[in-house]
Structure formats: C-alpha cells, structure tokens
mmCIF file of N, CA and C in Angstrom:
data_model
loop_
_atom_site.group_PDB
_atom_site.id
_atom_site.type_symbol
_atom_site.label_atom_id
_atom_site.label_comp_id
_atom_site.label_asym_id
_atom_site.label_seq_id
_atom_site.Cartn_x
_atom_site.Cartn_y
_atom_site.Cartn_z
ATOM 1 N N MET A 24 15.292 14.717 -18.264
ATOM 2 C CA MET A 24 16.636 14.694 -17.707
ATOM 3 C C MET A 24 17.060 16.130 -17.390
ATOM 4 N N ASP A 25 17.696 16.260 -16.253
ATOM 5 C CA ASP A 25 18.208 17.582 -15.926
ATOM 6 C C ASP A 25 19.692 17.658 -16.297
ATOM 7 N N MET A 26 20.345 18.725 -15.906
ATOM 8 C CA MET A 26 21.738 18.926 -16.297
ATOM 9 C C MET A 26 22.686 17.946 -15.609
ATOM 10 N N GLU A 27 22.249 17.363 -14.489
ATOM 11 C CA GLU A 27 23.086 16.408 -13.771
ATOM 12 C C GLU A 27 22.834 14.977 -14.211
ATOM 13 N N GLY A 28 21.953 14.788 -15.179
ATOM 14 C CA GLY A 28 21.659 13.458 -15.683
ATOM 15 C C GLY A 28 20.616 12.708 -14.877
ATOM 16 N N LEU A 29 19.882 13.406 -14.030
ATOM 17 C CA LEU A 29 18.841 12.777 -13.219
ATOM 18 C C LEU A 29 17.495 12.907 -13.909
ATOM 19 N N LEU A 30 16.707 11.876 -13.784
ATOM 20 C CA LEU A 30 15.384 11.862 -14.398
ATOM 21 C C LEU A 30 14.407 12.568 -13.468
ATOM 22 N N ARG A 31 13.735 13.583 -13.983
ATOM 23 C CA ARG A 31 12.801 14.369 -13.182
ATOM 24 C C ARG A 31 11.421 14.330 -13.814
ATOM 25 N N VAL A 32 10.422 14.562 -12.967
ATOM 26 C CA VAL A 32 9.037 14.564 -13.424
ATOM 27 C C VAL A 32 8.710 15.957 -13.933
ATOM 28 N N GLY A 33 8.089 16.034 -15.095
ATOM 29 C CA GLY A 33 7.586 17.297 -15.594
ATOM 30 C C GLY A 33 6.134 17.429 -15.179
ATOM 31 N N GLY A 34 5.594 18.580 -15.277
ATOM 32 C CA GLY A 34 4.208 18.733 -14.865
ATOM 33 C C GLY A 34 3.651 20.071 -15.297
ATOM 34 N N ARG A 35 2.556 20.425 -14.687
ATOM 35 C CA ARG A 35 1.869 21.661 -15.032
ATOM 36 C C ARG A 35 2.174 22.767 -14.035
ATOM 37 N N LEU A 36 3.196 22.606 -13.229
ATOM 38 C CA LEU A 36 3.520 23.585 -12.197
ATOM 39 C C LEU A 36 4.609 24.564 -12.623
ATOM 40 N N THR A 37 4.844 24.722 -13.904
ATOM 41 C CA THR A 37 5.942 25.590 -14.344
ATOM 42 C C THR A 37 5.706 27.047 -13.964
ATOM 43 N N ASN A 38 4.467 27.488 -13.874
ATOM 44 C CA ASN A 38 4.173 28.879 -13.530
ATOM 45 C C ASN A 38 3.934 29.073 -12.036
ATOM 46 N N ALA A 39 4.069 28.029 -11.237
ATOM 47 C CA ALA A 39 3.836 28.135 -9.795
ATOM 48 C C ALA A 39 5.031 28.798 -9.118
ATOM 49 N N ALA A 40 4.753 29.463 -8.006
ATOM 50 C CA ALA A 40 5.808 30.135 -7.242
ATOM 51 C C ALA A 40 6.424 29.149 -6.254
ATOM 52 N N LEU A 41 7.021 28.102 -6.792
ATOM 53 C CA LEU A 41 7.654 27.061 -5.989
ATOM 54 C C LEU A 41 9.107 26.925 -6.411
ATOM 55 N N PRO A 42 9.950 26.393 -5.544
ATOM 56 C CA PRO A 42 11.327 26.108 -5.975
ATOM 57 C C PRO A 42 11.336 25.085 -7.121
ATOM 58 N N TRP A 43 12.401 25.129 -7.910
ATOM 59 C CA TRP A 43 12.476 24.261 -9.087
ATOM 60 C C TRP A 43 12.426 22.788 -8.711
ATOM 61 N N CYS A 44 13.051 22.421 -7.575
ATOM 62 C CA CYS A 44 13.065 21.010 -7.174
ATOM 63 C C CYS A 44 11.681 20.541 -6.737
ATOM 64 N N HIS A 45 10.805 21.452 -6.326
ATOM 65 C CA HIS A 45 9.437 21.072 -5.971
ATOM 66 C C HIS A 45 8.560 20.952 -7.216
ATOM 67 N N LYS A 46 8.854 21.753 -8.213
ATOM 68 C CA LYS A 46 8.085 21.666 -9.461
ATOM 69 C C LYS A 46 8.427 20.406 -10.241
ATOM 70 N N HIS A 47 9.685 20.002 -10.167
ATOM 71 C CA HIS A 47 10.162 18.848 -10.927
ATOM 72 C C HIS A 47 10.871 17.869 -9.987
ATOM 73 N N PRO A 48 10.109 17.048 -9.245
ATOM 74 C CA PRO A 48 10.753 16.108 -8.313
ATOM 75 C C PRO A 48 11.492 14.999 -9.053
ATOM 76 N N LEU A 49 12.461 14.409 -8.359
ATOM 77 C CA LEU A 49 13.227 13.298 -8.931
ATOM 78 C C LEU A 49 12.328 12.082 -9.098
ATOM 79 N N LEU A 50 12.470 11.389 -10.190
ATOM 80 C CA LEU A 50 11.723 10.160 -10.445
ATOM 81 C C LEU A 50 12.568 8.990 -9.956
ATOM 82 N N LEU A 51 11.996 8.203 -9.031
ATOM 83 C CA LEU A 51 12.723 7.083 -8.436
ATOM 84 C C LEU A 51 12.037 5.769 -8.774
ATOM 85 N N PRO A 52 12.797 4.682 -8.875
ATOM 86 C CA PRO A 52 12.208 3.375 -9.183
ATOM 87 C C PRO A 52 11.369 2.870 -8.010
ATOM 88 N N PRO A 53 10.513 1.872 -8.240
ATOM 89 C CA PRO A 53 9.611 1.418 -7.174
ATOM 90 C C PRO A 53 10.292 0.676 -6.038
ATOM 91 N N ASP A 54 11.431 0.071 -6.287
ATOM 92 C CA ASP A 54 12.091 -0.674 -5.219
ATOM 93 C C ASP A 54 13.588 -0.414 -5.290
ATOM 94 N N GLY A 55 14.250 -0.738 -4.246
ATOM 95 C CA GLY A 55 15.688 -0.518 -4.175
ATOM 96 C C GLY A 55 16.064 -0.057 -2.783
ATOM 97 N N THR A 56 17.317 -0.224 -2.457
ATOM 98 C CA THR A 56 17.796 0.127 -1.129
ATOM 99 C C THR A 56 17.763 1.629 -0.903
ATOM 100 N N ILE A 57 18.159 2.386 -1.908
ATOM 101 C CA ILE A 57 18.174 3.844 -1.777
ATOM 102 C C ILE A 57 16.759 4.367 -1.576
ATOM 103 N N VAL A 58 15.816 3.832 -2.337
ATOM 104 C CA VAL A 58 14.422 4.273 -2.220
ATOM 105 C C VAL A 58 13.881 3.936 -0.837
ATOM 106 N N ALA A 59 14.196 2.748 -0.326
ATOM 107 C CA ALA A 59 13.731 2.364 1.013
ATOM 108 C C ALA A 59 14.306 3.298 2.072
ATOM 109 N N LEU A 60 15.556 3.688 1.932
ATOM 110 C CA LEU A 60 16.162 4.610 2.895
ATOM 111 C C LEU A 60 15.550 6.002 2.809
ATOM 112 N N ILE A 61 15.247 6.463 1.595
ATOM 113 C CA ILE A 61 14.617 7.775 1.426
ATOM 114 C C ILE A 61 13.219 7.770 2.030
ATOM 115 N N VAL A 62 12.471 6.695 1.797
ATOM 116 C CA VAL A 62 11.116 6.593 2.350
ATOM 117 C C VAL A 62 11.178 6.524 3.873
ATOM 118 N N ARG A 63 12.123 5.760 4.411
ATOM 119 C CA ARG A 63 12.256 5.657 5.870
ATOM 120 C C ARG A 63 12.604 7.010 6.481
ATOM 121 N N ARG A 64 13.479 7.754 5.814
ATOM 122 C CA ARG A 64 13.847 9.081 6.317
ATOM 123 C C ARG A 64 12.642 10.013 6.321
ATOM 124 N N ALA A 65 11.831 9.966 5.259
ATOM 125 C CA ALA A 65 10.625 10.797 5.219
ATOM 126 C C ALA A 65 9.652 10.383 6.314
ATOM 127 N N HIS A 66 9.519 9.088 6.544
ATOM 128 C CA HIS A 66 8.610 8.582 7.579
ATOM 129 C C HIS A 66 9.064 9.030 8.967
ATOM 130 N N GLU A 67 10.355 8.959 9.236
ATOM 131 C CA GLU A 67 10.867 9.363 10.545
ATOM 132 C C GLU A 67 10.863 10.874 10.717
ATOM 133 N N SER A 68 11.083 11.627 9.644
ATOM 134 C CA SER A 68 11.054 13.086 9.768
ATOM 135 C C SER A 68 9.631 13.596 9.984
ATOM 136 N N GLU A 69 8.651 12.829 9.582
ATOM 137 C CA GLU A 69 7.247 13.175 9.845
ATOM 138 C C GLU A 69 6.761 12.576 11.159
ATOM 139 N N LEU A 70 7.689 12.135 11.996
ATOM 140 C CA LEU A 70 7.404 11.596 13.331
ATOM 141 C C LEU A 70 6.487 10.384 13.271
ATOM 142 N N HIS A 71 6.812 9.465 12.379
ATOM 143 C CA HIS A 71 6.108 8.184 12.243
ATOM 144 C C HIS A 71 4.630 8.389 11.920
ATOM 145 N N ALA A 72 4.371 9.278 10.982
ATOM 146 C CA ALA A 72 2.995 9.548 10.568
ATOM 147 C C ALA A 72 2.479 8.409 9.703
ATOM 148 N N GLY A 73 1.235 8.518 9.295
ATOM 149 C CA GLY A 73 0.605 7.491 8.486
ATOM 150 C C GLY A 73 1.035 7.552 7.035
ATOM 151 N N VAL A 74 0.342 6.775 6.223
ATOM 152 C CA VAL A 74 0.713 6.626 4.817
ATOM 153 C C VAL A 74 0.556 7.945 4.067
ATOM 154 N N ASN A 75 -0.585 8.611 4.219
ATOM 155 C CA ASN A 75 -0.845 9.818 3.431
ATOM 156 C C ASN A 75 0.125 10.948 3.758
ATOM 157 N N GLN A 76 0.381 11.180 5.029
ATOM 158 C CA GLN A 76 1.271 12.274 5.404
ATOM 159 C C GLN A 76 2.715 11.972 5.012
ATOM 160 N N THR A 77 3.134 10.735 5.160
ATOM 161 C CA THR A 77 4.490 10.362 4.758
ATOM 162 C C THR A 77 4.651 10.479 3.249
ATOM 163 N N LEU A 78 3.634 10.053 2.510
ATOM 164 C CA LEU A 78 3.694 10.143 1.050
ATOM 165 C C LEU A 78 3.715 11.599 0.590
ATOM 166 N N ALA A 79 2.956 12.464 1.258
ATOM 167 C CA ALA A 79 2.967 13.889 0.907
ATOM 168 C C ALA A 79 4.336 14.506 1.175
ATOM 169 N N ALA A 80 4.954 14.142 2.289
ATOM 170 C CA ALA A 80 6.290 14.660 2.591
ATOM 171 C C ALA A 80 7.317 14.135 1.594
ATOM 172 N N LEU A 81 7.165 12.900 1.196
ATOM 173 C CA LEU A 81 8.081 12.295 0.232
ATOM 174 C C LEU A 81 7.956 12.965 -1.135
ATOM 175 N N ARG A 82 6.742 13.307 -1.515
ATOM 176 C CA ARG A 82 6.510 13.879 -2.845
ATOM 177 C C ARG A 82 6.913 15.341 -2.952
ATOM 178 N N ARG A 83 7.340 15.950 -1.876
ATOM 179 C CA ARG A 83 7.858 17.311 -1.984
ATOM 180 C C ARG A 83 9.153 17.344 -2.790
ATOM 181 N N ARG A 84 9.934 16.270 -2.708
ATOM 182 C CA ARG A 84 11.217 16.240 -3.415
ATOM 183 C C ARG A 84 11.362 15.088 -4.389
ATOM 184 N N TYR A 85 10.620 13.984 -4.147
ATOM 185 C CA TYR A 85 10.791 12.779 -4.959
ATOM 186 C C TYR A 85 9.437 12.287 -5.440
ATOM 187 N N TRP A 86 9.444 11.647 -6.595
ATOM 188 C CA TRP A 86 8.256 10.955 -7.085
ATOM 189 C C TRP A 86 8.646 9.490 -7.246
ATOM 190 N N VAL A 87 8.169 8.666 -6.313
ATOM 191 C CA VAL A 87 8.498 7.247 -6.323
ATOM 192 C C VAL A 87 7.399 6.522 -7.087
ATOM 193 N N ILE A 88 7.789 5.720 -8.064
ATOM 194 C CA ILE A 88 6.816 4.902 -8.783
ATOM 195 C C ILE A 88 6.268 3.886 -7.792
ATOM 196 N N ARG A 89 4.940 3.747 -7.750
ATOM 197 C CA ARG A 89 4.247 2.933 -6.740
ATOM 198 C C ARG A 89 4.681 3.357 -5.330
ATOM 199 N N GLY A 90 4.642 4.674 -5.115
ATOM 200 C CA GLY A 90 5.093 5.247 -3.848
ATOM 201 C C GLY A 90 4.247 4.841 -2.661
ATOM 202 N N ARG A 91 2.941 4.712 -2.859
ATOM 203 C CA ARG A 91 2.067 4.325 -1.749
ATOM 204 C C ARG A 91 2.445 2.941 -1.225
ATOM 205 N N GLN A 92 2.752 2.021 -2.132
ATOM 206 C CA GLN A 92 3.169 0.681 -1.712
ATOM 207 C C GLN A 92 4.502 0.729 -0.970
ATOM 208 N N ALA A 93 5.408 1.577 -1.435
ATOM 209 C CA ALA A 93 6.708 1.698 -0.769
ATOM 210 C C ALA A 93 6.550 2.263 0.641
ATOM 211 N N VAL A 94 5.654 3.238 0.805
ATOM 212 C CA VAL A 94 5.427 3.821 2.128
ATOM 213 C C VAL A 94 4.754 2.806 3.043
ATOM 214 N N LYS A 95 3.783 2.059 2.530
ATOM 215 C CA LYS A 95 3.124 1.031 3.346
ATOM 216 C C LYS A 95 4.127 -0.024 3.796
ATOM 217 N N ARG A 96 5.006 -0.422 2.891
ATOM 218 C CA ARG A 96 6.029 -1.414 3.228
ATOM 219 C C ARG A 96 6.952 -0.879 4.326
ATOM 220 N N CYS A 97 7.300 0.393 4.233
ATOM 221 C CA CYS A 97 8.166 1.012 5.240
ATOM 222 C C CYS A 97 7.470 1.065 6.596
ATOM 223 N N ILE A 98 6.197 1.435 6.616
ATOM 224 C CA ILE A 98 5.466 1.549 7.881
ATOM 225 C C ILE A 98 5.265 0.175 8.506
ATOM 226 N N ARG A 99 5.019 -0.837 7.677
ATOM 227 C CA ARG A 99 4.862 -2.195 8.222
ATOM 228 C C ARG A 99 6.152 -2.704 8.852
ATOM 229 N N SER A 100 7.293 -2.265 8.347
ATOM 230 C CA SER A 100 8.566 -2.743 8.889
ATOM 231 C C SER A 100 9.140 -1.816 9.960
ATOM 232 N N CYS A 101 8.455 -0.732 10.270
ATOM 233 C CA CYS A 101 8.932 0.226 11.270
ATOM 234 C C CYS A 101 8.666 -0.334 12.672
ATOM 235 N N ILE A 102 9.721 -0.518 13.439
ATOM 236 C CA ILE A 102 9.605 -1.099 14.779
ATOM 237 C C ILE A 102 8.815 -0.175 15.702
ATOM 238 N N THR A 103 9.063 1.122 15.631
ATOM 239 C CA THR A 103 8.357 2.073 16.491
ATOM 240 C C THR A 103 6.863 2.056 16.223
ATOM 241 N N CYS A 104 6.482 2.029 14.954
ATOM 242 C CA CYS A 104 5.054 2.014 14.614
ATOM 243 C C CYS A 104 4.408 0.691 15.002
ATOM 244 N N ARG A 105 5.123 -0.394 14.832
ATOM 245 C CA ARG A 105 4.567 -1.702 15.209
ATOM 246 C C ARG A 105 4.382 -1.792 16.710
ATOM 247 N N ARG A 106 5.304 -1.225 17.461
ATOM 248 C CA ARG A 106 5.183 -1.240 18.918
ATOM 249 C C ARG A 106 4.003 -0.371 19.363
ATOM 250 N N GLN A 107 3.819 0.770 18.710
ATOM 251 C CA GLN A 107 2.738 1.687 19.068
ATOM 252 C C GLN A 107 1.370 1.112 18.717
ATOM 253 N N ASP A 108 1.269 0.442 17.586
ATOM 254 C CA ASP A 108 -0.015 -0.067 17.111
ATOM 255 C C ASP A 108 -0.242 -1.526 17.459
ATOM 256 N N GLY A 109 0.539 -2.064 18.377
ATOM 257 C CA GLY A 109 0.426 -3.479 18.712
ATOM 258 C C GLY A 109 -0.884 -3.809 19.408
ATOM 259 N N ARG A 110 -1.262 -5.048 19.329
ATOM 260 C CA ARG A 110 -2.473 -5.508 20.000
ATOM 261 C C ARG A 110 -2.201 -5.654 21.494
ATOM 262 N N PRO A 111 -3.203 -5.404 22.328
ATOM 263 C CA PRO A 111 -2.990 -5.582 23.766
ATOM 264 C C PRO A 111 -2.840 -7.055 24.119
ATOM 265 N N PHE A 112 -2.148 -7.302 25.207
ATOM 266 C CA PHE A 112 -1.932 -8.671 25.662
ATOM 267 C C PHE A 112 -3.243 -9.247 26.171
ATOM 268 N N CYS A 113 -3.556 -10.444 25.764
ATOM 269 C CA CYS A 113 -4.772 -11.129 26.193
ATOM 270 C C CYS A 113 -4.352 -12.304 27.076
ATOM 271 N N PRO A 114 -4.560 -12.211 28.408
ATOM 272 C CA PRO A 114 -4.077 -13.274 29.286
ATOM 273 C C PRO A 114 -4.869 -14.557 29.104
ATOM 274 N N LEU A 115 -4.220 -15.671 29.430
ATOM 275 C CA LEU A 115 -4.885 -16.966 29.361
ATOM 276 C C LEU A 115 -5.839 -17.107 30.543
ATOM 277 N N MET A 116 -6.981 -17.707 30.295
ATOM 278 C CA MET A 116 -7.954 -17.914 31.361
ATOM 279 C C MET A 116 -7.510 -19.104 32.203
ATOM 280 N N SER A 117 -7.637 -18.969 33.529
ATOM 281 C CA SER A 117 -7.253 -20.064 34.414
ATOM 282 C C SER A 117 -8.409 -21.050 34.553
ATOM 283 N N GLU A 118 -8.092 -22.203 35.083
ATOM 284 C CA GLU A 118 -9.105 -23.236 35.295
ATOM 285 C C GLU A 118 -10.028 -22.834 36.442
ATOM 286 N N LEU A 119 -11.285 -23.281 36.368
ATOM 287 C CA LEU A 119 -12.238 -23.011 37.440
ATOM 288 C C LEU A 119 -11.931 -23.901 38.641
ATOM 289 N N PRO A 120 -12.181 -23.406 39.870
ATOM 290 C CA PRO A 120 -11.951 -24.244 41.042
ATOM 291 C C PRO A 120 -12.944 -25.401 41.097
ATOM 292 N N VAL A 121 -12.587 -26.430 41.847
ATOM 293 C CA VAL A 121 -13.409 -27.640 41.935
ATOM 294 C C VAL A 121 -14.785 -27.317 42.499
ATOM 295 N N ALA A 122 -14.872 -26.421 43.467
ATOM 296 C CA ALA A 122 -16.162 -26.084 44.081
ATOM 297 C C ALA A 122 -17.127 -25.467 43.076
ATOM 298 N N ARG A 123 -16.618 -24.862 42.011
ATOM 299 C CA ARG A 123 -17.486 -24.232 41.018
ATOM 300 C C ARG A 123 -17.999 -25.219 39.983
ATOM 301 N N VAL A 124 -17.321 -26.328 39.805
ATOM 302 C CA VAL A 124 -17.729 -27.271 38.762
ATOM 303 C C VAL A 124 -18.384 -28.530 39.314
ATOM 304 N N GLU A 125 -18.406 -28.719 40.647
ATOM 305 C CA GLU A 125 -19.091 -29.874 41.234
ATOM 306 C C GLU A 125 -20.595 -29.675 41.158
ATOM 307 N N PRO A 126 -21.331 -30.687 40.766
ATOM 308 C CA PRO A 126 -22.790 -30.532 40.767
ATOM 309 C C PRO A 126 -23.325 -30.515 42.206
ATOM 310 N N THR A 127 -24.149 -29.540 42.525
ATOM 311 C CA THR A 127 -24.789 -29.434 43.847
ATOM 312 C C THR A 127 -26.253 -29.081 43.655
ATOM 313 N N PHE A 128 -27.019 -29.209 44.711
ATOM 314 C CA PHE A 128 -28.429 -28.837 44.666
ATOM 315 C C PHE A 128 -28.550 -27.314 44.655
ATOM 316 N N PRO A 129 -29.641 -26.814 44.078
ATOM 317 C CA PRO A 129 -29.841 -25.364 44.097
ATOM 318 C C PRO A 129 -29.913 -24.844 45.530
ATOM 319 N N PHE A 130 -29.363 -23.693 45.751
ATOM 320 C CA PHE A 130 -29.299 -23.025 47.052
ATOM 321 C C PHE A 130 -28.560 -23.870 48.084
ATOM 322 N N GLY A 131 -27.647 -24.705 47.645
ATOM 323 C CA GLY A 131 -26.823 -25.490 48.567
ATOM 324 C C GLY A 131 -25.834 -24.601 49.299
ATOM 325 N N HIS A 132 -25.369 -23.556 48.651
ATOM 326 C CA HIS A 132 -24.464 -22.578 49.261
ATOM 327 C C HIS A 132 -25.111 -21.214 49.090
ATOM 328 N N VAL A 133 -25.416 -20.567 50.196
ATOM 329 C CA VAL A 133 -26.070 -19.259 50.166
ATOM 330 C C VAL A 133 -25.205 -18.292 50.953
ATOM 331 N N GLY A 134 -25.041 -17.088 50.443
ATOM 332 C CA GLY A 134 -24.287 -16.065 51.153
ATOM 333 C C GLY A 134 -25.127 -14.814 51.304
ATOM 334 N N LEU A 135 -24.932 -14.080 52.381
ATOM 335 C CA LEU A 135 -25.642 -12.835 52.646
ATOM 336 C C LEU A 135 -24.638 -11.700 52.720
ATOM 337 N N ASP A 136 -25.065 -10.563 52.245
ATOM 338 C CA ASP A 136 -24.222 -9.377 52.273
ATOM 339 C C ASP A 136 -24.951 -8.296 53.061
ATOM 340 N N PHE A 137 -24.420 -7.892 54.201
ATOM 341 C CA PHE A 137 -25.076 -6.877 55.031
ATOM 342 C C PHE A 137 -24.489 -5.539 54.772
#
C-alpha cells in the first residue's frame, strides 16, 4: 500500500534509475469497467498494436492480474482491429450456363484463335 491507499506491486527494481511509479506499478483486478477502459486506452495509444506491445505499454504504469487475457479481450472487441483483420469477401459462385452442362459429342464445338 502506498500513502494514498493504493495497492502497488513491489519488485526488485528499487535500485533502478526509473521513476517510482514505474518501479511500483498499481495492482489492478482482472476484470472491471475501469480496467477495461485503462486497457482500451493503452491499446489505442499504441495505435491498435498487438497483444505483446499493448501489454508492455500497460505494464509501464499498471499491473493487471491476468493482463494478457484482458488485452486479448480488448483487442477482440476493438472495432478498428476487427475491421483491419477481417476476412476478405468470398463471392457466391453463379450457376453454369446450359451450353456448358448439356452432354455433347467430343469436338462438337471447336474454336480457333489466330
């Protein structure tokens, strides 16, 4: 607990030349509206990056329990990412014309190309 009553992660970075908030990120629960908004903000500030880059940006200030799952959930629900990674449209095949499906003798129709 810090002086403001927030739960922070301790670690082995006490001697590192980093700001205090980077050495001791806030500990956040695995689910919740606030956590989803924080994860979404990190995802959008990283320009809709993938799971690893979004998680790295998120962990600069926060430590989310089951953070990878929270980031995956955010990316799956991101409209911009879904639009970018969407499958291409596969058109329906049309029916064959009658001349192609009628039985005929071999070489009944011959064409030449000059």
